[in-house]
């Protein structure tokens, strides 16, 4: 049937071709080609936008619908069990630990975890925090169990892993850190596409020992009210449009002295899907009146100029693909192993550092 149609159409095309002759065909084809060149980008853009909307599993409003019932953090946390955790726990000695790094990852992002393990993760006590994802939970758990046994750095909780659930994930990080590593000086919350510079991070920590919360302070932001935006927040969840300041969720530090206070206060504040806005602005800043210390080196950006001194200057760089991270890391590690890196970046530090924000995006 289908073959027949194609044959008939093919014959028709041949007939048209013979009737018109080659020059006339060109007369029709040329405007078509020109039209494509002129409007191609617009058509492309339209197709991409349309597919973006069609590919979304469902409107984010639907994903947030369950919060209409209860937005008590306590209510959610109480129901969540720890499924997998490392057999070799951090903080086994009573000494104070400078920093505990908890990385928000997702079950399928094995490549990202490997990149972190191969690079900066090896220089800091680093653990990955995951939930459950996909149709075959049992299979995922078996994979995670094997991975956890091998690297002893996975913490898996019994809840749906989804970016709309990052607030829960961060709360779980705090709870875990309180139970397993109460003597940590700082809890460092970051993501698996962030490259951390352990040497710069230690410097940042030394200079900010008294900071209750430390990170990249974003001032005067407005919430996304377009429901197809990834960071959409419905009005029924948060009425105010304007957020005066919050610490970017890509990399921030909570002083060990405040983790318990923060979590306890959060039990009184209805949850919001934006993890950083919720914990650093609503709970820490608004309710507890804590200072959100701005630290430009805990950057949520990345350099477009691939200059080692720019990387070296930052304690965190965001949006790194695994292979990109591994490549950038080789230089960082080289510098880290030399004790004269301040000499190496002397020119940059003296003349260019103040302008280096322009090299970030
Ligand atoms: C939500 O859950 C908490 C904790 O379980 C409970 O105390 C509270 O009454 C619940 N709120 C509503 C509106 O059901
Ligand atoms: C977030 O986690 C809770 C608890 O597992 C679950 O009920 C909810 O559906 C999750 N949300 C999303 C968007 O997956
Ligand atoms: C830094 O130290 C290394 C050896 O550790 C040396 O090879 C290099 O020349 C030094 N660079 C500067 C700028 O001092």
XYZ file of C-alpha atoms in Angstrom, residues 30 39-40 63 70 100 104 111 114 121-122 144 148 171 201 212 221 267-268 276 316 325 346:
23
model
C 15.694 28.845 -5.828
C 13.649 31.984 7.760
C 15.549 28.827 8.714
C 4.621 18.377 40.495
C 1.105 19.914 53.777
C 32.151 18.081 55.468
C 23.628 16.812 45.628
C 29.710 10.142 35.217
C 33.257 9.833 38.812
C 36.598 14.991 45.777
C 39.794 13.081 46.571
C 23.979 2.220 44.082
C 28.573 2.669 47.557
C 17.227 19.195 54.730
C 38.302 26.710 49.790
C 27.182 31.579 60.185
C 16.121 38.751 42.751
C 10.221 22.996 60.850
C 8.175 26.135 61.522
C 18.507 28.112 48.504
C 33.967 26.853 43.158
C 36.085 19.223 35.022
C 51.180 37.430 41.035
